[in-house]
CSV table of N, CA, C and O in Angstrom, one decimal:
chain,number,residue,atom,x,y,z
A,209,TRP,N,0.8,-0.8,0.0
A,209,TRP,CA,-0.3,-0.1,-0.2
A,209,TRP,C,1.0,1.1,0.1
A,209,TRP,O,1.5,1.3,0.5
A,210,HIS,N,0.6,2.3,-0.8
A,210,HIS,CA,1.4,3.3,-1.0
A,210,HIS,C,0.2,4.7,-0.8
A,210,HIS,O,-0.8,4.6,-1.3
A,211,LYS,N,0.8,5.8,-0.1
A,211,LYS,CA,0.2,6.9,0.2
A,211,LYS,C,0.1,7.5,-1.4
A,211,LYS,O,1.0,7.4,-2.1
A,212,VAL,N,-1.2,8.1,-1.4
A,212,VAL,CA,-1.4,8.8,-3.2
A,212,VAL,C,-1.2,10.5,-2.7
A,212,VAL,O,-1.7,11.1,-1.6
A,213,SER,N,-0.1,10.9,-3.0
A,213,SER,CA,0.2,12.3,-3.2
A,213,SER,C,-0.9,13.2,-3.2
A,213,SER,O,-1.4,13.4,-4.0
A,214,GLY,N,-0.9,14.0,-2.1
A,214,GLY,CA,-1.8,14.9,-2.2
A,214,GLY,C,-3.2,14.5,-1.5
A,214,GLY,O,-4.0,15.4,-1.4
A,215,LEU,N,-3.4,13.4,-1.4
A,215,LEU,CA,-4.5,12.8,-1.1
A,215,LEU,C,-4.5,12.1,0.5
A,215,LEU,O,-3.6,11.6,0.6
A,216,ASP,N,-5.7,12.3,1.0
A,216,ASP,CA,-5.9,11.3,2.3
A,216,ASP,C,-6.6,9.6,2.1
A,216,ASP,O,-7.6,9.4,2.3
A,217,ARG,N,-5.7,9.0,1.0
A,217,ARG,CA,-5.9,7.6,0.8
A,217,ARG,C,-4.8,7.0,0.5
A,217,ARG,O,-3.9,7.6,0.3
A,218,GLU,N,-5.0,5.7,0.4
A,218,GLU,CA,-3.7,4.7,0.2
A,218,GLU,C,-4.3,4.0,-1.3
A,218,GLU,O,-5.2,3.7,-1.6
A,219,MET,N,-3.3,3.5,-1.7
A,219,MET,CA,-3.5,2.6,-3.1
A,219,MET,C,-2.4,1.6,-2.9
A,219,MET,O,-1.6,1.3,-3.0
A,220,TYR,N,-3.5,0.4,-3.4
A,220,TYR,CA,-2.7,-1.2,-3.6
A,220,TYR,C,-1.9,-1.1,-4.7
A,220,TYR,O,-2.1,-0.9,-5.9
A,221,VAL,N,-0.5,-1.3,-4.4
A,221,VAL,CA,0.4,-1.2,-5.9
A,221,VAL,C,1.0,-3.0,-6.0
A,221,VAL,O,1.5,-3.1,-4.6
A,222,CYS,N,0.9,-3.6,-6.9
A,222,CYS,CA,1.6,-5.0,-6.9
A,222,CYS,C,2.8,-5.0,-7.8
A,222,CYS,O,2.6,-4.0,-8.9
A,223,PRO,N,3.6,-5.9,-7.5
A,223,PRO,CA,4.4,-6.3,-8.8
A,223,PRO,C,3.9,-6.1,-10.3
A,223,PRO,O,4.9,-5.7,-11.1
A,224,GLU,N,2.9,-6.6,-10.7
A,224,GLU,CA,2.3,-6.8,-11.9
A,224,GLU,C,2.5,-5.3,-12.4
A,224,GLU,O,2.3,-5.3,-13.6
A,225,PHE,N,1.8,-4.6,-11.5
A,225,PHE,CA,1.5,-3.4,-12.1
A,225,PHE,C,3.1,-2.8,-12.6
A,225,PHE,O,3.0,-1.8,-13.7
A,226,MET,N,4.0,-3.0,-12.5
A,226,MET,CA,5.4,-2.6,-13.0
A,226,MET,C,5.4,-3.0,-14.5
A,226,MET,O,6.0,-2.4,-15.5
A,227,VAL,N,5.1,-4.5,-14.8
A,227,VAL,CA,5.3,-5.0,-16.4
A,227,VAL,C,4.0,-4.1,-17.0
A,227,VAL,O,4.5,-3.9,-17.9
A,228,GLN,N,3.1,-4.1,-16.3
A,228,GLN,CA,1.9,-3.3,-17.3
A,228,GLN,C,2.2,-1.5,-17.6
A,228,GLN,O,2.2,-1.4,-18.7
A,229,LEU,N,3.3,-1.1,-16.5
A,229,LEU,CA,3.6,0.3,-16.8
A,229,LEU,C,4.6,0.2,-17.9
A,229,LEU,O,4.7,0.9,-19.3
A,230,GLU,N,5.9,-0.9,-17.6
A,230,GLU,CA,6.7,-0.9,-19.0
A,230,GLU,C,6.7,-1.2,-20.2
A,230,GLU,O,6.3,-0.5,-21.1
A,231,LYS,N,4.7,-2.0,-20.1
A,231,LYS,CA,4.6,-2.3,-21.7
A,231,LYS,C,3.6,-0.9,-22.1
A,231,LYS,O,3.8,-0.7,-23.3
A,232,MET,N,3.4,0.0,-21.5
A,232,MET,CA,2.8,1.3,-22.1
A,232,MET,C,3.9,2.4,-22.1
A,232,MET,O,3.4,3.4,-22.7
A,233,LEU,N,5.2,2.2,-21.7
A,233,LEU,CA,6.1,3.7,-21.6
A,233,LEU,C,6.1,3.7,-23.1
A,233,LEU,O,6.4,3.2,-23.8
A,234,VAL,N,6.3,5.2,-23.1
A,234,VAL,CA,6.4,5.6,-24.5
A,234,VAL,C,8.1,5.9,-24.6
A,234,VAL,O,8.6,6.9,-23.5
A,235,LYS,N,8.8,5.7,-25.6
A,235,LYS,CA,10.0,6.0,-25.6
A,235,LYS,C,10.6,7.0,-26.2
A,235,LYS,O,11.4,7.8,-26.2
A,236,ASP,N,10.0,7.4,-27.2
A,236,ASP,CA,9.9,8.6,-28.1
A,236,ASP,C,8.7,9.1,-28.8
A,236,ASP,O,7.7,8.7,-28.8
A,237,LEU,N,8.4,10.3,-29.0
A,237,LEU,CA,7.4,11.1,-29.3
A,237,LEU,C,7.6,10.9,-31.3
A,237,LEU,O,8.5,11.7,-31.7
A,238,LYS,N,6.6,10.5,-31.8
A,238,LYS,CA,6.4,10.7,-32.9
A,238,LYS,C,6.8,12.0,-33.6
A,238,LYS,O,7.7,11.9,-34.8
A,239,LYS,N,5.7,12.8,-33.3
A,239,LYS,CA,5.8,14.3,-33.6
A,239,LYS,C,5.8,15.3,-32.8
A,239,LYS,O,4.9,15.7,-32.2
A,240,PRO,N,6.8,15.1,-31.7
A,240,PRO,CA,7.2,16.0,-31.1
A,240,PRO,C,6.2,17.5,-30.9
A,240,PRO,O,6.1,18.2,-30.2
A,241,GLN,N,6.6,18.1,-32.2
A,241,GLN,CA,6.3,19.5,-32.7
A,241,GLN,C,4.8,19.6,-32.4
A,241,GLN,O,3.9,20.7,-32.4
A,242,ASP,N,3.9,18.4,-32.1
A,242,ASP,CA,2.6,18.4,-31.6
A,242,ASP,C,2.1,18.4,-30.1
A,242,ASP,O,0.9,18.7,-30.5
A,243,TYR,N,2.9,18.6,-29.9
A,243,TYR,CA,2.5,18.6,-28.5
A,243,TYR,C,2.5,19.6,-27.6
A,243,TYR,O,3.7,20.5,-27.6
A,244,LEU,N,1.8,20.3,-26.6
A,244,LEU,CA,2.2,21.2,-25.4
A,244,LEU,C,2.2,20.3,-24.1
A,244,LEU,O,1.5,19.5,-24.1
A,245,SER,N,3.2,20.7,-23.5
A,245,SER,CA,3.4,20.0,-22.1
A,245,SER,C,3.5,21.4,-21.2
A,245,SER,O,4.1,22.4,-21.3
A,246,LEU,N,2.4,21.0,-20.2
A,246,LEU,CA,2.8,21.8,-19.2
A,246,LEU,C,3.6,20.9,-18.0
A,246,LEU,O,3.3,19.8,-17.7
A,247,ILE,N,4.5,21.7,-17.7
A,247,ILE,CA,5.3,21.0,-16.4
A,247,ILE,C,5.6,21.5,-15.4
A,247,ILE,O,5.9,22.9,-15.5
A,248,SER,N,5.1,21.2,-14.1
A,248,SER,CA,5.4,21.9,-13.1
A,248,SER,C,6.7,21.8,-12.3
A,248,SER,O,7.1,20.2,-12.3
A,249,LEU,N,7.2,22.4,-12.2
A,249,LEU,CA,8.9,22.7,-11.6
A,249,LEU,C,8.9,21.9,-10.0
A,249,LEU,O,10.0,21.8,-9.6
A,250,LYS,N,7.9,21.7,-9.4
A,250,LYS,CA,8.1,21.6,-8.0
A,250,LYS,C,7.1,20.2,-8.2
A,250,LYS,O,6.5,19.8,-6.9
A,251,ASP,N,6.8,19.6,-9.3
A,251,ASP,CA,5.9,18.5,-9.3
A,251,ASP,C,6.6,16.9,-7.8
A,251,ASP,O,7.7,17.1,-7.8
A,252,GLU,N,6.0,16.6,-7.4
A,252,GLU,CA,6.4,15.8,-5.9
A,252,GLU,C,6.3,14.5,-6.5
A,252,GLU,O,6.7,13.6,-5.6
A,253,VAL,N,6.0,14.2,-7.4
A,253,VAL,CA,5.8,12.4,-8.0
A,253,VAL,C,6.6,12.3,-9.0
A,253,VAL,O,7.8,11.3,-9.2
A,254,LEU,N,6.7,13.3,-10.1
A,254,LEU,CA,7.8,13.1,-11.1
A,254,LEU,C,9.0,13.9,-11.2
A,254,LEU,O,8.7,15.2,-10.6
A,255,GLU,N,9.8,13.5,-11.6
A,255,GLU,CA,11.2,14.7,-11.5
A,255,GLU,C,11.1,15.4,-12.8
A,255,GLU,O,11.5,15.0,-14.0
A,256,PRO,N,11.1,16.7,-12.5
A,256,PRO,CA,10.6,18.3,-13.5
A,256,PRO,C,12.0,17.9,-14.8
A,256,PRO,O,11.5,18.0,-15.6
A,257,GLN,N,13.4,17.8,-14.2
A,257,GLN,CA,14.4,17.9,-15.1
A,257,GLN,C,13.8,16.6,-16.2
A,257,GLN,O,14.5,16.8,-17.2
A,258,GLN,N,14.1,15.1,-15.4
A,258,GLN,CA,13.8,14.2,-16.8
A,258,GLN,C,12.5,14.3,-17.6
A,258,GLN,O,12.3,14.2,-18.5
A,259,THR,N,11.3,15.0,-17.1
A,259,THR,CA,10.3,15.3,-17.7
A,259,THR,C,10.6,16.6,-18.7
A,259,THR,O,10.4,16.2,-20.2
A,260,LEU,N,11.5,17.3,-18.1
A,260,LEU,CA,12.1,18.4,-19.2
A,260,LEU,C,12.9,17.8,-20.5
A,260,LEU,O,12.6,18.5,-21.5
A,261,ASP,N,13.5,16.9,-19.9
A,261,ASP,CA,14.5,16.4,-20.9
A,261,ASP,C,14.0,15.6,-22.2
A,261,ASP,O,14.1,15.8,-22.9
A,262,PHE,N,13.2,14.9,-21.5
A,262,PHE,CA,12.1,13.6,-22.3
A,262,PHE,C,11.2,14.7,-23.3
A,262,PHE,O,11.0,14.2,-24.7
A,263,LEU,N,10.9,15.8,-23.1
A,263,LEU,CA,9.8,16.3,-23.7
A,263,LEU,C,10.2,18.0,-24.3
A,263,LEU,O,9.8,18.5,-25.0
A,264,LYS,N,11.9,17.6,-24.3
A,264,LYS,CA,12.4,19.1,-25.0
A,264,LYS,C,12.4,19.5,-26.3
A,264,LYS,O,12.4,20.5,-26.4
A,265,ASP,N,11.6,18.2,-26.9
A,265,ASP,CA,11.5,19.1,-28.5
A,265,ASP,C,9.6,19.5,-28.8
A,265,ASP,O,9.4,19.5,-29.8
A,266,THR,N,8.9,19.6,-27.6
A,266,THR,CA,7.8,19.9,-27.7
A,266,THR,C,7.9,21.4,-27.2
A,266,THR,O,8.7,21.8,-26.8
A,267,LYS,N,6.3,22.0,-27.2
A,267,LYS,CA,6.3,23.3,-26.6
A,267,LYS,C,6.2,23.2,-25.3
A,267,LYS,O,5.1,22.3,-24.8
A,268,ILE,N,6.9,23.7,-24.7
A,268,ILE,CA,6.6,23.9,-23.0
A,268,ILE,C,6.1,25.0,-22.3
A,268,ILE,O,6.8,25.9,-22.2
A,269,VAL,N,5.4,24.5,-21.2
A,269,VAL,CA,4.8,25.6,-20.6
A,269,VAL,C,5.8,25.1,-18.9
A,269,VAL,O,5.0,24.4,-18.6
A,270,LYS,N,6.4,26.2,-18.7
A,270,LYS,CA,6.8,26.0,-17.2
A,270,LYS,C,6.0,26.5,-16.2
A,270,LYS,O,5.8,27.7,-16.0
A,271,ILE,N,5.6,25.9,-15.0
A,271,ILE,CA,4.8,26.0,-14.2
A,271,ILE,C,5.6,26.4,-13.2
A,271,ILE,O,5.9,25.1,-12.4
A,272,PRO,N,6.3,27.5,-12.4
A,272,PRO,CA,7.3,27.4,-11.6
A,272,PRO,C,6.7,26.6,-10.2
A,272,PRO,O,7.7,25.9,-9.3
A,273,ASP,N,5.7,27.1,-9.6
A,273,ASP,CA,5.3,26.6,-8.6
A,273,ASP,C,4.1,25.8,-8.4
A,273,ASP,O,3.4,25.3,-7.3
A,274,GLY,N,4.0,24.8,-9.6
A,274,GLY,CA,3.3,24.0,-9.6
A,274,GLY,C,3.5,22.7,-9.2
A,274,GLY,O,4.7,22.1,-8.8
A,275,ASP,N,2.3,21.9,-8.7
A,275,ASP,CA,2.2,20.6,-8.1
A,275,ASP,C,2.0,19.3,-9.3
A,275,ASP,O,1.7,19.8,-10.5
A,276,HIS,N,2.0,18.3,-8.9
A,276,HIS,CA,1.8,17.1,-9.8
A,276,HIS,C,0.4,17.1,-10.4
A,276,HIS,O,-0.1,17.0,-11.4
A,277,ARG,N,-0.6,17.5,-9.9
A,277,ARG,CA,-1.9,18.3,-9.9
A,277,ARG,C,-2.1,19.1,-11.1
A,277,ARG,O,-3.5,19.3,-11.6
A,278,ILE,N,-1.0,19.9,-11.0
A,278,ILE,CA,-1.3,21.4,-12.0
A,278,ILE,C,-2.6,21.9,-11.3
A,278,ILE,O,-3.6,22.3,-12.0
A,279,THR,N,-2.4,22.2,-9.6
A,279,THR,CA,-4.0,23.0,-9.2
A,279,THR,C,-3.8,24.6,-9.8
A,279,THR,O,-4.9,25.0,-9.6
A,280,ASP,N,-2.9,25.1,-10.2
A,280,ASP,CA,-2.9,26.1,-10.5
A,280,ASP,C,-3.0,26.4,-11.8
A,280,ASP,O,-2.3,26.8,-12.9
A,281,PHE,N,-3.7,25.7,-12.8
A,281,PHE,CA,-4.0,25.2,-14.1
A,281,PHE,C,-4.8,26.8,-14.8
A,281,PHE,O,-4.4,27.2,-16.0
A,282,ALA,N,-5.4,27.4,-14.1
A,282,ALA,CA,-6.2,28.6,-14.4
A,282,ALA,C,-5.4,29.5,-15.3
A,282,ALA,O,-5.7,30.1,-16.6
A,283,PRO,N,-4.0,29.7,-14.8
A,283,PRO,CA,-3.5,30.8,-15.3
A,283,PRO,C,-2.8,30.4,-16.7
A,283,PRO,O,-2.5,31.3,-17.7
A,284,HIS,N,-2.8,29.2,-17.1
A,284,HIS,CA,-2.8,28.6,-18.4
A,284,HIS,C,-3.6,28.5,-19.3
A,284,HIS,O,-2.9,28.0,-20.3
A,285,VAL,N,-5.1,28.6,-19.1
A,285,VAL,CA,-5.8,28.5,-20.1
A,285,VAL,C,-5.9,29.3,-21.3
A,285,VAL,O,-6.2,28.6,-22.4
A,286,GLU,N,-5.7,30.3,-21.2
A,286,GLU,CA,-5.6,31.0,-22.2
A,286,GLU,C,-4.4,30.4,-23.4
A,286,GLU,O,-4.5,30.1,-24.7
A,287,GLU,N,-3.4,30.4,-22.9
A,287,GLU,CA,-2.2,30.1,-23.8
A,287,GLU,C,-2.6,28.3,-24.4
A,287,GLU,O,-2.2,28.0,-25.2
A,288,ILE,N,-3.3,27.3,-23.5
A,288,ILE,CA,-3.3,25.9,-23.9
A,288,ILE,C,-4.7,26.2,-25.2
A,288,ILE,O,-4.6,25.5,-26.3
A,289,MET,N,-5.3,27.1,-25.0
A,289,MET,CA,-6.3,27.2,-25.8
A,289,MET,C,-6.1,27.8,-27.3
A,289,MET,O,-6.4,27.2,-28.4
A,290,SER,N,-5.1,28.7,-27.2
A,290,SER,CA,-4.4,29.2,-28.3
A,290,SER,C,-3.5,28.4,-29.0
A,290,SER,O,-3.8,28.1,-30.2
A,291,TYR,N,-3.1,27.5,-28.2
A,291,TYR,CA,-2.4,26.2,-28.8
A,291,TYR,C,-3.2,25.4,-29.6
A,291,TYR,O,-3.0,25.1,-30.5
A,292,LEU,N,-4.6,25.1,-29.1
A,292,LEU,CA,-5.5,24.1,-29.7
A,292,LEU,C,-6.3,24.6,-31.1
A,292,LEU,O,-6.1,23.9,-31.8
A,293,ALA,N,-6.0,25.9,-30.8
A,293,ALA,CA,-6.9,26.7,-32.2
A,293,ALA,C,-5.8,26.8,-33.2
A,293,ALA,O,-6.3,26.7,-34.1
A,294,GLY,N,-4.3,26.7,-33.1
A,294,GLY,CA,-3.5,26.1,-33.6
A,294,GLY,C,-3.1,27.1,-35.0
A,294,GLY,O,-2.8,27.0,-35.5
């Protein structure tokens, strides 16, 4: 059992989950220019620098004080909508 980050609950994690996750792992993006990435620089779950390195060829919006759940999403809606409108 593992505590869910940011929530007051736990989740069961078994070794088989790792096998399933490895099968879903994206090793590279076919068209990185087609992606908009929101990266929270204070993410408590994912390592921000690893995320930035992996997504370096995408359009990146860095959220300086953001958490894993991107609770401060609202200030970025206009930029996201503009990107989607393309």
